[in-house]
Short mmCIF file of C-alpha atoms and ligand atoms in Angstrom, two decimals:
data_model
loop_
_atom_site.label_atom_id
_atom_site.label_comp_id
_atom_site.label_asym_id
_atom_site.label_seq_id
_atom_site.Cartn_x
_atom_site.Cartn_y
_atom_site.Cartn_z
CA MET A 232 116.62 23.52 160.08
CA ARG A 233 119.80 22.09 158.64
CA PHE A 234 122.66 24.25 157.48
CA CYS A 235 126.03 23.61 155.94
CA PHE A 236 128.63 26.30 156.73
CA LEU A 237 131.72 26.41 154.54
CA VAL A 238 134.46 27.78 156.78
CA GLU A 239 137.60 28.95 155.00
CA GLU A 240 140.93 28.40 156.80
CA HIS A 241 141.29 32.17 157.10
CA TYR A 242 138.24 32.27 159.43
CA ARG A 243 138.92 29.01 161.23
CA HIS A 244 139.32 30.74 164.59
CA ASP A 245 137.22 33.82 163.89
CA GLY A 246 134.09 34.80 165.79
CA MET A 247 132.34 35.42 162.48
CA PRO A 248 131.12 32.98 161.18
CA LEU A 249 131.85 30.39 163.92
CA GLU A 250 129.84 32.12 166.62
CA VAL A 251 126.90 32.15 164.23
CA VAL A 252 127.30 28.36 163.93
CA HIS A 253 127.28 28.00 167.74
CA HIS A 254 124.28 30.28 168.06
CA LEU A 255 122.28 28.30 165.47
CA ARG A 256 123.16 25.02 167.18
CA ALA A 257 122.12 26.42 170.56
CA ALA A 258 118.79 27.38 168.99
CA GLY A 259 118.25 23.74 167.97
CA HIS A 260 119.35 23.84 164.34
CA ARG A 261 121.67 21.24 162.90
CA VAL A 262 124.78 22.82 161.45
CA ASP A 263 127.47 20.93 159.58
CA VAL A 264 130.79 22.71 159.18
CA LEU A 265 132.93 21.97 156.13
CA ARG A 266 136.47 23.28 155.86
CA PRO A 267 137.10 23.32 152.11
CA GLY A 268 140.73 24.27 152.66
CA ALA A 269 141.49 21.31 154.91
CA GLU A 270 139.33 18.26 154.19
CA LEU A 271 138.13 15.88 151.51
CA ILE A 272 134.64 16.75 150.37
CA ASP A 273 132.53 14.03 148.76
CA LEU A 274 130.49 16.06 146.31
CA ALA A 275 128.31 13.10 145.35
CA ARG A 276 127.18 12.61 148.94
CA LEU A 277 126.72 16.26 149.74
CA LEU A 278 125.10 17.42 146.54
CA SER A 279 122.81 14.52 145.68
CA GLY A 280 120.20 14.51 148.41
CA GLY A 281 119.48 18.15 149.14
CA THR A 282 120.19 17.39 152.80
CA HIS A 283 120.59 21.01 153.90
CA ASP A 284 118.14 23.91 153.88
CA ALA A 285 120.95 26.32 153.06
CA TRP A 286 124.69 26.46 152.44
CA VAL A 287 126.42 29.47 153.94
CA LEU A 288 129.80 30.94 153.02
CA LYS A 289 131.82 33.85 154.28
CA THR A 290 134.20 34.14 151.36
CA VAL A 291 137.87 34.88 151.48
CA SER A 292 139.81 36.25 148.54
CA GLY A 293 140.97 33.35 146.36
CA GLY A 294 139.68 30.73 148.82
CA PRO A 295 138.24 27.35 147.73
CA GLY A 296 134.84 28.00 149.34
CA LEU A 297 133.27 30.01 146.54
CA GLY A 298 133.62 27.25 143.93
CA LEU A 299 131.94 24.83 146.34
CA LEU A 300 129.12 27.24 147.11
CA GLU A 301 128.59 27.66 143.38
CA SER A 302 128.52 23.86 143.04
CA ALA A 303 125.83 23.69 145.72
CA ALA A 304 123.82 26.33 143.87
CA ALA A 305 124.30 24.43 140.60
CA ALA A 306 122.76 21.41 142.33
CA GLY A 307 119.71 23.51 143.19
CA LEU A 308 120.50 24.16 146.86
CA THR A 309 119.78 27.48 148.57
CA THR A 310 122.90 29.48 149.33
CA VAL A 311 123.48 32.49 151.58
CA ASN A 312 124.42 34.86 149.94
CA ASP A 313 123.04 33.81 146.58
CA ALA A 314 126.09 32.24 144.91
CA ARG A 315 125.60 34.41 141.79
CA ALA A 316 125.92 37.59 143.83
CA ILE A 317 129.37 36.95 145.24
CA ARG A 318 131.88 37.08 142.35
CA PRO A 319 130.72 40.52 141.16
CA VAL A 320 131.74 41.97 144.52
CA ARG A 321 134.86 39.83 145.04
CA ASP A 322 136.25 41.49 141.91
CA LYS A 323 136.41 45.27 142.33
CA ALA A 324 136.63 45.81 138.54
CA GLN A 325 133.36 43.94 138.05
CA THR A 326 131.82 45.79 140.99
CA ALA A 327 132.66 49.12 139.34
CA VAL A 328 131.09 48.07 136.02
CA VAL A 329 127.85 46.80 137.59
CA ALA A 330 127.63 49.88 139.84
CA ALA A 331 128.12 52.25 136.89
CA LEU A 332 125.53 50.41 134.79
CA HIS A 333 122.99 50.89 137.55
CA GLY A 334 123.86 54.51 138.25
CA LEU A 335 125.28 53.85 141.73
CA PRO A 336 127.67 56.57 142.93
CA MET A 337 131.10 54.96 142.65
CA PRO A 338 134.29 56.63 141.40
CA ARG A 339 135.24 56.20 137.75
CA THR A 340 137.52 53.16 137.55
CA TRP A 341 140.37 52.05 135.31
CA ALA A 342 141.90 48.55 135.30
CA ALA A 343 145.39 47.33 134.36
CA ALA A 344 147.68 44.41 135.11
CA ASP A 345 150.76 46.65 135.05
CA PRO A 346 150.54 49.79 137.22
CA ALA A 347 152.66 51.65 134.64
CA ALA A 348 149.63 51.54 132.32
CA PHE A 349 147.83 53.96 134.66
CA ALA A 350 150.23 56.65 133.40
CA ALA A 351 147.76 57.18 130.52
CA ILE A 352 145.08 58.44 132.96
CA PRO A 353 144.83 62.23 132.52
CA GLU A 354 146.45 64.18 135.38
CA ARG A 355 143.22 66.01 136.19
CA HIS A 356 141.98 62.76 137.81
CA TYR A 357 144.80 62.76 140.41
CA PRO A 358 145.27 61.92 143.19
CA LEU A 359 144.43 58.28 142.41
CA VAL A 360 143.75 55.33 144.66
CA VAL A 361 145.29 52.12 143.25
CA LYS A 362 144.25 48.76 144.71
CA PRO A 363 144.13 45.08 143.70
CA ALA A 364 140.85 44.05 142.06
CA ASP A 365 140.72 41.03 144.38
CA GLY A 366 141.92 42.96 147.45
CA SER A 367 140.62 42.84 151.01
CA SER A 368 141.57 44.05 154.50
CA GLY A 369 143.14 47.16 153.00
CA ARG A 370 145.98 45.14 151.44
CA ALA A 371 148.03 47.09 148.88
CA VAL A 372 145.70 50.11 148.77
CA HIS A 373 147.85 53.07 147.67
CA LEU A 374 147.30 56.78 147.35
CA VAL A 375 149.13 58.00 144.24
CA GLU A 376 149.58 61.77 144.22
CA ARG A 377 151.63 62.06 141.02
CA PRO A 378 152.16 59.91 137.89
CA SER A 379 155.86 59.52 138.83
CA GLN A 380 154.79 57.48 141.90
CA LEU A 381 153.28 54.77 139.69
CA ALA A 382 156.77 53.36 139.18
CA GLU A 383 156.98 52.58 142.92
CA LEU A 384 153.93 50.28 142.80
CA GLY A 385 154.52 46.58 142.33
CA ALA A 386 152.55 44.41 139.91
CA PRO A 387 149.64 42.55 141.53
CA GLU A 388 150.28 39.10 143.01
CA ALA A 389 149.63 36.04 140.85
CA GLY A 390 149.09 38.04 137.69
CA GLY A 391 145.86 39.68 138.90
CA LEU A 392 144.33 42.99 137.95
CA LEU A 393 144.75 46.38 139.62
CA ILE A 394 142.20 49.15 139.60
CA ALA A 395 142.72 52.90 139.84
CA GLN A 396 140.10 55.46 140.88
CA PRO A 397 140.20 59.18 141.57
CA TYR A 398 140.65 59.77 145.31
CA VAL A 399 137.29 60.82 146.80
CA ALA A 400 138.10 63.76 149.11
CA ASN A 401 137.02 62.90 152.65
CA ASP A 402 137.75 63.70 156.30
CA GLY A 403 139.53 60.38 156.94
CA LEU A 404 136.52 58.47 158.20
CA ASP A 405 134.71 55.74 156.26
CA LEU A 406 131.07 55.07 156.89
CA LYS A 407 130.88 51.27 156.91
CA VAL A 408 127.33 50.11 156.32
CA TYR A 409 126.35 46.55 157.21
CA CYS A 410 123.19 44.77 156.07
CA ALA A 411 121.90 41.55 157.60
CA GLY A 412 118.80 40.33 155.77
CA GLY A 413 117.20 43.77 155.40
CA GLU A 414 118.42 45.43 158.63
CA PHE A 415 121.02 48.18 158.27
CA PHE A 416 123.74 49.40 160.64
CA ALA A 417 126.57 51.87 160.32
CA THR A 418 129.97 52.29 161.89
CA GLN A 419 132.58 54.96 161.41
CA ARG A 420 136.08 53.67 160.77
CA THR A 421 139.37 55.41 160.13
CA SER A 422 140.36 55.19 156.47
CA PRO A 423 143.67 53.34 155.96
CA LEU A 424 144.61 56.19 153.61
CA HIS A 425 144.58 58.56 156.61
CA PRO A 426 147.17 56.91 158.87
CA HIS A 427 147.70 60.13 160.90
CA ARG A 428 144.23 59.63 162.40
CA PRO A 429 143.93 57.19 165.33
CA ALA A 430 142.48 53.88 164.10
CA THR A 431 138.94 53.53 165.43
CA GLU A 432 135.63 51.92 164.54
CA ARG A 433 132.43 52.74 166.40
CA PRO A 434 128.68 52.49 165.74
CA VAL A 435 127.07 55.68 164.41
CA PRO A 436 123.54 56.57 163.25
CA LEU A 437 122.92 55.71 159.61
CA PRO A 438 121.95 58.78 157.54
CA ARG A 439 118.69 58.21 155.63
CA GLU A 440 120.32 58.94 152.27
CA VAL A 441 123.06 56.36 152.91
CA ALA A 442 120.49 53.78 154.07
CA ALA A 443 118.64 54.22 150.76
CA LEU A 444 121.93 53.80 148.89
CA ALA A 445 122.77 50.65 150.86
CA ALA A 446 119.35 49.16 150.08
CA GLN A 447 119.88 49.94 146.38
CA VAL A 448 123.27 48.19 146.44
CA GLY A 449 121.60 45.07 147.89
CA GLU A 450 118.93 45.10 145.17
CA VAL A 451 121.34 45.69 142.31
CA PHE A 452 123.83 43.02 143.37
CA GLY A 453 121.28 40.54 144.81
CA LEU A 454 123.11 40.41 148.16
CA ASP A 455 121.50 39.66 151.54
CA LEU A 456 124.45 39.70 153.97
CA TYR A 457 126.73 42.48 152.84
CA GLY A 458 128.63 45.62 153.66
CA LEU A 459 129.65 48.76 151.82
CA ASP A 460 132.31 51.36 152.45
CA VAL A 461 130.92 54.83 151.86
CA LEU A 462 132.80 58.13 151.80
CA LEU A 463 130.94 61.39 152.34
CA GLY A 464 132.66 63.16 149.48
CA PRO A 465 132.08 66.49 147.73
CA ASP A 466 129.41 64.92 145.47
CA GLY A 467 127.56 63.22 148.33
CA PRO A 468 127.81 59.64 149.56
CA THR A 469 130.15 57.64 147.31
CA VAL A 470 130.58 53.87 147.47
CA VAL A 471 134.22 52.73 147.26
CA ASP A 472 133.82 49.05 148.16
CA ILE A 473 131.14 46.36 148.50
CA ASN A 474 131.65 43.10 150.44
CA ASP A 475 129.60 39.94 150.72
CA PHE A 476 129.27 38.61 154.30
CA PRO A 477 131.47 41.22 156.03
CA SER A 478 132.75 41.10 159.61
CA PHE A 479 129.77 42.99 161.13
CA ARG A 480 132.37 44.26 163.60
CA GLN A 481 130.88 46.71 166.10
CA VAL A 482 127.31 45.88 165.04
CA PRO A 483 125.26 45.37 168.21
CA ARG A 484 124.18 41.70 168.66
CA ALA A 485 125.82 40.91 165.32
CA VAL A 486 125.90 37.13 165.88
CA GLU A 487 122.18 36.91 166.70
CA ARG A 488 121.24 39.21 163.85
CA VAL A 489 123.28 37.30 161.26
CA ALA A 490 121.98 33.94 162.57
CA ASP A 491 118.37 35.19 162.38
CA ALA A 492 118.98 36.48 158.85
CA VAL A 493 120.43 33.12 157.77
CA VAL A 494 117.34 31.28 159.10
CA ARG A 495 114.98 33.75 157.37
CA LEU A 496 116.88 33.56 154.09
CA ALA A 497 116.95 29.76 154.18
CA ARG A 498 113.14 29.84 154.47
CA THR A 499 112.37 32.57 151.95
CA GLY A 500 115.27 32.42 149.49
CA SER A 501 117.60 35.24 148.53
CA SER A 502 116.80 38.64 147.10
CA TRP A 503 118.48 37.79 143.80
CA PRO A 504 116.54 39.68 141.09
CA THR A 505 113.56 37.63 139.92
CA PRO A 506 113.35 36.47 136.28
CA GLY A 507 112.31 39.36 134.09
CA ALA A 508 114.01 41.93 136.33
CA GLY A 509 117.16 41.56 134.25
CA SER A 510 120.64 40.48 135.24
CA LEU A 511 123.36 42.47 136.93
CA LEU A 512 124.58 43.59 133.53
CA THR A 513 121.17 44.60 132.14
CA PRO A 514 119.86 47.36 134.37
CA ALA A 515 116.23 48.41 134.38
CA PRO A 516 115.71 51.19 131.76
CA ALA A 517 115.16 53.82 134.50
CA ALA A 518 118.68 53.22 135.82
CA ARG A 519 120.40 53.99 132.52
N1 ATP B 71 138.54 56.03 145.51
C1 ATP B 71 138.83 56.19 146.81
N2 ATP B 71 138.90 57.45 147.34
C2 ATP B 71 139.21 57.67 148.64
N3 ATP B 71 139.48 56.67 149.51
C3 ATP B 71 139.41 55.41 149.05
C4 ATP B 71 139.09 55.11 147.69
N4 ATP B 71 139.11 53.76 147.54
C5 ATP B 71 139.43 53.25 148.75
N5 ATP B 71 139.61 54.23 149.65
C6 ATP B 71 139.95 54.06 151.07
O1 ATP B 71 140.70 52.88 151.22
C7 ATP B 71 139.96 51.96 152.03
C8 ATP B 71 140.23 50.54 151.55
O2 ATP B 71 139.74 50.41 150.23
P1 ATP B 71 138.85 49.14 149.86
O3 ATP B 71 137.74 49.02 150.85
O4 ATP B 71 138.51 49.21 148.43
O5 ATP B 71 139.92 47.98 150.09
P2 ATP B 71 139.79 46.61 150.85
O6 ATP B 71 141.10 45.94 150.67
O7 ATP B 71 138.55 45.93 150.40
O8 ATP B 71 139.63 47.04 152.36
P3 ATP B 71 138.64 46.48 153.49
O9 ATP B 71 138.65 44.97 153.39
O10 ATP B 71 139.25 47.02 154.76
O11 ATP B 71 137.29 47.06 153.20
C9 ATP B 71 138.51 52.41 151.94
O12 ATP B 71 137.78 51.97 153.05
C10 ATP B 71 138.68 53.93 151.90
O13 ATP B 71 138.95 54.45 153.18
MG1 MG B 72 136.60 47.95 151.94
#
């Protein structure tokens, strides 16, 4: 098969997704690599002939790859993940709205451009976690114990949005769930909000209840390669973050599994909800 991988500058030297490219090539597939952050891309040539079976993107916050993937989808090409599924999880405010509409367990979420605006959140919701809506890699994730601490938070970069959520009480360990084309894996990783704990990430068994939740997240958002951060809080498993095409760090045989999933998805298409099943913002009546 023929694939086009969009590789953002951020991942230029990273195992994921480059090792997946090497693995696919070794298996006899033709893989073109485009670096949208570093080269001229002739859209007419690439988008006219349908020359690839699938375009694949591991997105980076604010990177140029997503617009190109969406262009490929607009031209009728298959994309992995489905291009429509990515923005709703790149923006944590949108993620919270879609999750709430579908009854997924996620903390209540407020959004503001100026952290001072969070002062209007009633004190019974404290402590809060404040983070950039377009954040990743734990950047600028803050635990706010008291309203007076809001003044210490800076405004988000480039005029973006911040979100605030009640802190979900937990033992300092995230359950990170990874999905590659229908297969699920879990690792346990130290929460960045618990810096006193040694930083670790290791594979762990995936509880049945969390596997069901992860499958539901994939269906709701139409994602095929994705991850979610789950906290085992007082009200049960609670999702605090969803990522398209995550690192799959610590997942056994991650490169092979992701490569196999990409081939399968290029053949069968994505799990984006079929027409009639509604859009992300119109949940099935049962979910209301
Ligand atoms: N509402 C919350 N309650 C408790 N802990 C939280 C909450 N939101 C986030 N955290 C903790 O902060 C971590 C980072 O938050 P989040 O995943 O939203 O940010 P991120 O920048 O996308 O990080 P990463 O890329 O590492 O996943 C979570 O994995 C979790 O440990
Ligand atoms: Mg996260």
